[in-house]
Short mmCIF file of C-alpha atoms in Angstrom, two decimals:
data_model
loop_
_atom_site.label_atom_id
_atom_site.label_comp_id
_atom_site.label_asym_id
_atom_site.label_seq_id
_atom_site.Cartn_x
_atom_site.Cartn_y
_atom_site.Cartn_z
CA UNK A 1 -52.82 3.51 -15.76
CA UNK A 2 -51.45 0.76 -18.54
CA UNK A 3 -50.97 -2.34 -17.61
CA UNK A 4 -47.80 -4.60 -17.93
CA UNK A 5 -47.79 -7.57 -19.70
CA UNK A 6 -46.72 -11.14 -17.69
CA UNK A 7 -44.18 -11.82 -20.79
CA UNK A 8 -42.78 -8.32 -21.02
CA UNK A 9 -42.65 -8.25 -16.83
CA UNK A 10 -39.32 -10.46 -16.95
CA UNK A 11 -37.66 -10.65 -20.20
CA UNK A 12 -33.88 -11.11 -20.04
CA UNK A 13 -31.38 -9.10 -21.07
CA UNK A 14 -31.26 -8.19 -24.21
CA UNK A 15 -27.10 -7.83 -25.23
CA UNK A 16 -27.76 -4.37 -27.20
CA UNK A 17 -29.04 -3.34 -23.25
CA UNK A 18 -25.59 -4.95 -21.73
CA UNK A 19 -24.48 -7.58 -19.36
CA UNK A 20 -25.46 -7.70 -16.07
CA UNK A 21 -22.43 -8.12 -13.78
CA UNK A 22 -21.44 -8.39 -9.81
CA UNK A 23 -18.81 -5.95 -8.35
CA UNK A 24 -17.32 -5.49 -4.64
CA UNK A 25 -15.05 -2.51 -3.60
CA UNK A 26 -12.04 -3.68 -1.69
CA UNK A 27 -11.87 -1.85 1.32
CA UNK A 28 -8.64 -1.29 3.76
CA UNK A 29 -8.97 -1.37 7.12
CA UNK A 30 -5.61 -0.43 9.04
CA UNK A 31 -7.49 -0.62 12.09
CA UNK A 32 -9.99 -3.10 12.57
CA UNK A 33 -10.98 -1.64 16.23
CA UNK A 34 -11.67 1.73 14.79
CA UNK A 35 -13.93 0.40 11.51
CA UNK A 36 -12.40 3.28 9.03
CA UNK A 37 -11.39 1.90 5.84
CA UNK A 38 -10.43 3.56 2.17
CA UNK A 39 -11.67 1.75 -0.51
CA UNK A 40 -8.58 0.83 -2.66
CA UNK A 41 -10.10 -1.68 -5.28
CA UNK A 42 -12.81 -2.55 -7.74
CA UNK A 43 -13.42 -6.57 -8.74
CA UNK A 44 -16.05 -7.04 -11.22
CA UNK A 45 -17.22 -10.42 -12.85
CA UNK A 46 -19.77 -10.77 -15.74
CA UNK A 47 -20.22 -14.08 -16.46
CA UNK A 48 -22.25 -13.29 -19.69
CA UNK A 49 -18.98 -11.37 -20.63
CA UNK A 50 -16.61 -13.74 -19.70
CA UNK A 51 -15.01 -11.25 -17.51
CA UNK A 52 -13.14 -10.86 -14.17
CA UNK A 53 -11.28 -7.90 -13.61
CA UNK A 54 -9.70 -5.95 -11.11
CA UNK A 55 -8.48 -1.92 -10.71
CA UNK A 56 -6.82 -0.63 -7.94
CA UNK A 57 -5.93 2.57 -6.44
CA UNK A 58 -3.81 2.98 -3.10
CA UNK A 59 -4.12 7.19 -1.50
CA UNK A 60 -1.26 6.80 0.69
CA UNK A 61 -1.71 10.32 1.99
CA UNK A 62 -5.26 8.86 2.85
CA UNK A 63 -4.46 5.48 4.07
CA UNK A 64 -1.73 7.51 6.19
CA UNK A 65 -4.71 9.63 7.94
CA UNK A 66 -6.25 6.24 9.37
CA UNK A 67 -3.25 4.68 10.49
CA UNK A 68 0.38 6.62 9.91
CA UNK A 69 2.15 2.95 10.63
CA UNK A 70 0.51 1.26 7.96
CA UNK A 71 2.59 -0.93 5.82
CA UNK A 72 1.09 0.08 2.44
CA UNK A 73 3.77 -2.67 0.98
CA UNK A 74 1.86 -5.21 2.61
CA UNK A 75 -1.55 -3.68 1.11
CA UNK A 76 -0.18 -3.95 -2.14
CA UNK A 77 1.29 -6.95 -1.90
CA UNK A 78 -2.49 -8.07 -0.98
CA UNK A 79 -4.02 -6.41 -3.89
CA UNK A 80 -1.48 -8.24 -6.53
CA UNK A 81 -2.99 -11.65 -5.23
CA UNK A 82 -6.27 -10.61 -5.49
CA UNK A 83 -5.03 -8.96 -9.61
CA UNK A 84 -2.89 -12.74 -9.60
CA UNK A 85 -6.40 -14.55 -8.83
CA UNK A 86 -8.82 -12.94 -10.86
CA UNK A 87 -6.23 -14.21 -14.15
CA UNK A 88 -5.74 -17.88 -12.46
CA UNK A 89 -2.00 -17.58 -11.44
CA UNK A 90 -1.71 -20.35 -9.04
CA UNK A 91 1.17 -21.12 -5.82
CA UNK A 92 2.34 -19.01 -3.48
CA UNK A 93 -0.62 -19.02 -1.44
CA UNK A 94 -2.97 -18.73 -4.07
CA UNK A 95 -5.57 -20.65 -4.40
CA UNK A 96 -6.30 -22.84 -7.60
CA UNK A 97 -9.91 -21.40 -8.50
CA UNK A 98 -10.66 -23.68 -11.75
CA UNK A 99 -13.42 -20.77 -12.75
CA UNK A 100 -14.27 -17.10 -12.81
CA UNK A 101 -16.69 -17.93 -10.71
CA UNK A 102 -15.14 -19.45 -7.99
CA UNK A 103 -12.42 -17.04 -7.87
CA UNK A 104 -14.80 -14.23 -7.29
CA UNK A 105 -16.58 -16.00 -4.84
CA UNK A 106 -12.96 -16.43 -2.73
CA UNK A 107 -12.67 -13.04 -3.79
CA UNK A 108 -15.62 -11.53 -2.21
CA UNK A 109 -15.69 -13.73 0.89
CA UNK A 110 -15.94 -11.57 3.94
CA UNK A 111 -12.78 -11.90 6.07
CA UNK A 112 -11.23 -10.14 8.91
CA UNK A 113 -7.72 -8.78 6.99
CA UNK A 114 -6.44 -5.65 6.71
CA UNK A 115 -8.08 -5.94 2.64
CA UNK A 116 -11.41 -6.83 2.61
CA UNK A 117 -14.32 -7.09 0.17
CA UNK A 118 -17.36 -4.80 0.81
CA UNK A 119 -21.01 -6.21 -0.03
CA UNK A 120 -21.75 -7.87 -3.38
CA UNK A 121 -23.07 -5.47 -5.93
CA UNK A 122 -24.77 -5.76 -9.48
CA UNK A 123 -25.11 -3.60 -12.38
CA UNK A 124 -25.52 -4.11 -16.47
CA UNK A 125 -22.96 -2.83 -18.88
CA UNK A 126 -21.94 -3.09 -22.58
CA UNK A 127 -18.24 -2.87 -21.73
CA UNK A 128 -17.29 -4.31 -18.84
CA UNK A 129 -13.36 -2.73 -18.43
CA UNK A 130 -15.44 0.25 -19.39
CA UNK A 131 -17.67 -0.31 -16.25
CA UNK A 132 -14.59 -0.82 -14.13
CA UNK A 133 -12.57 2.22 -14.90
CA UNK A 134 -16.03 4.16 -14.31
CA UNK A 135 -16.59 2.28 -11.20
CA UNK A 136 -12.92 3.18 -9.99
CA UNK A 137 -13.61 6.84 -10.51
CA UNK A 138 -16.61 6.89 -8.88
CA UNK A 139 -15.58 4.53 -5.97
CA UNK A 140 -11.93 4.70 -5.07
CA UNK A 141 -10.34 7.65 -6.78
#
């Protein structure tokens, strides 16, 4: 059995290992009653990275098979404000999030609409878009 150093027991990130990062799928839920959803959305924030971005992916045929009266406009219409926050566009409803942080944290906010966030996630990456696209494969697609 070795033994593990105090000083090499929490040593930070090194950047050659990545950034560590927060992530939440956006989940919709045509019908709250029934608690089916289809995850439709990746937001991911790395603050060492400078980075919040969004990817989305709407399955009509499978958004369809939870609720046929769905108004998938309406979804999307909800996912371009969440793409319109995560960049700072401001008005319309938006809210004026002066940082990354903030806006992920009005992002991720549990709420009772038709998009919601699931759980807060973390991870480390090199490249966060990279980490996005990979988490939209794995997640939504």
């Amino acid at each position: 059995m070795s033994a593990v150093s105090p000083a090499s027991a929490v040593s930070p990130v090194s950047p050659a290992a990545g950034h560590t990062y927060q992530y939440v799928v956006l989940r919709c839920v045509p019908r709250a009653e029934r608690e089916e959803f289809v995850n439709v959305g990746v937001v991911l924030r790395s603050q060492q990275a400078g980075a919040l971005l969004a990817g989305f992916h709407l399955d009509e045929r499978r958004l369809a098979a939870l609720d046929p009266e769905l108004d998938t406009g309406a979804v999307s219409d909800a996912l371009q404000v969440i793409a319109d926050v995560c960049v700072g566009r401001t008005g319309g409803g938006r809210p004026d999030l002066p940082d990354d942080g903030r806006r992920f944290g009005w992002i991720s906010a549990p709420r009772s609409t038709v998009v919601r966030p699931g759980p807060v996630h973390t991870g480390i990456a090199t490249d966060p878009q990279a980490e996005l696209d990979r988490l939209l494969r794995l997640l939504v697609r």
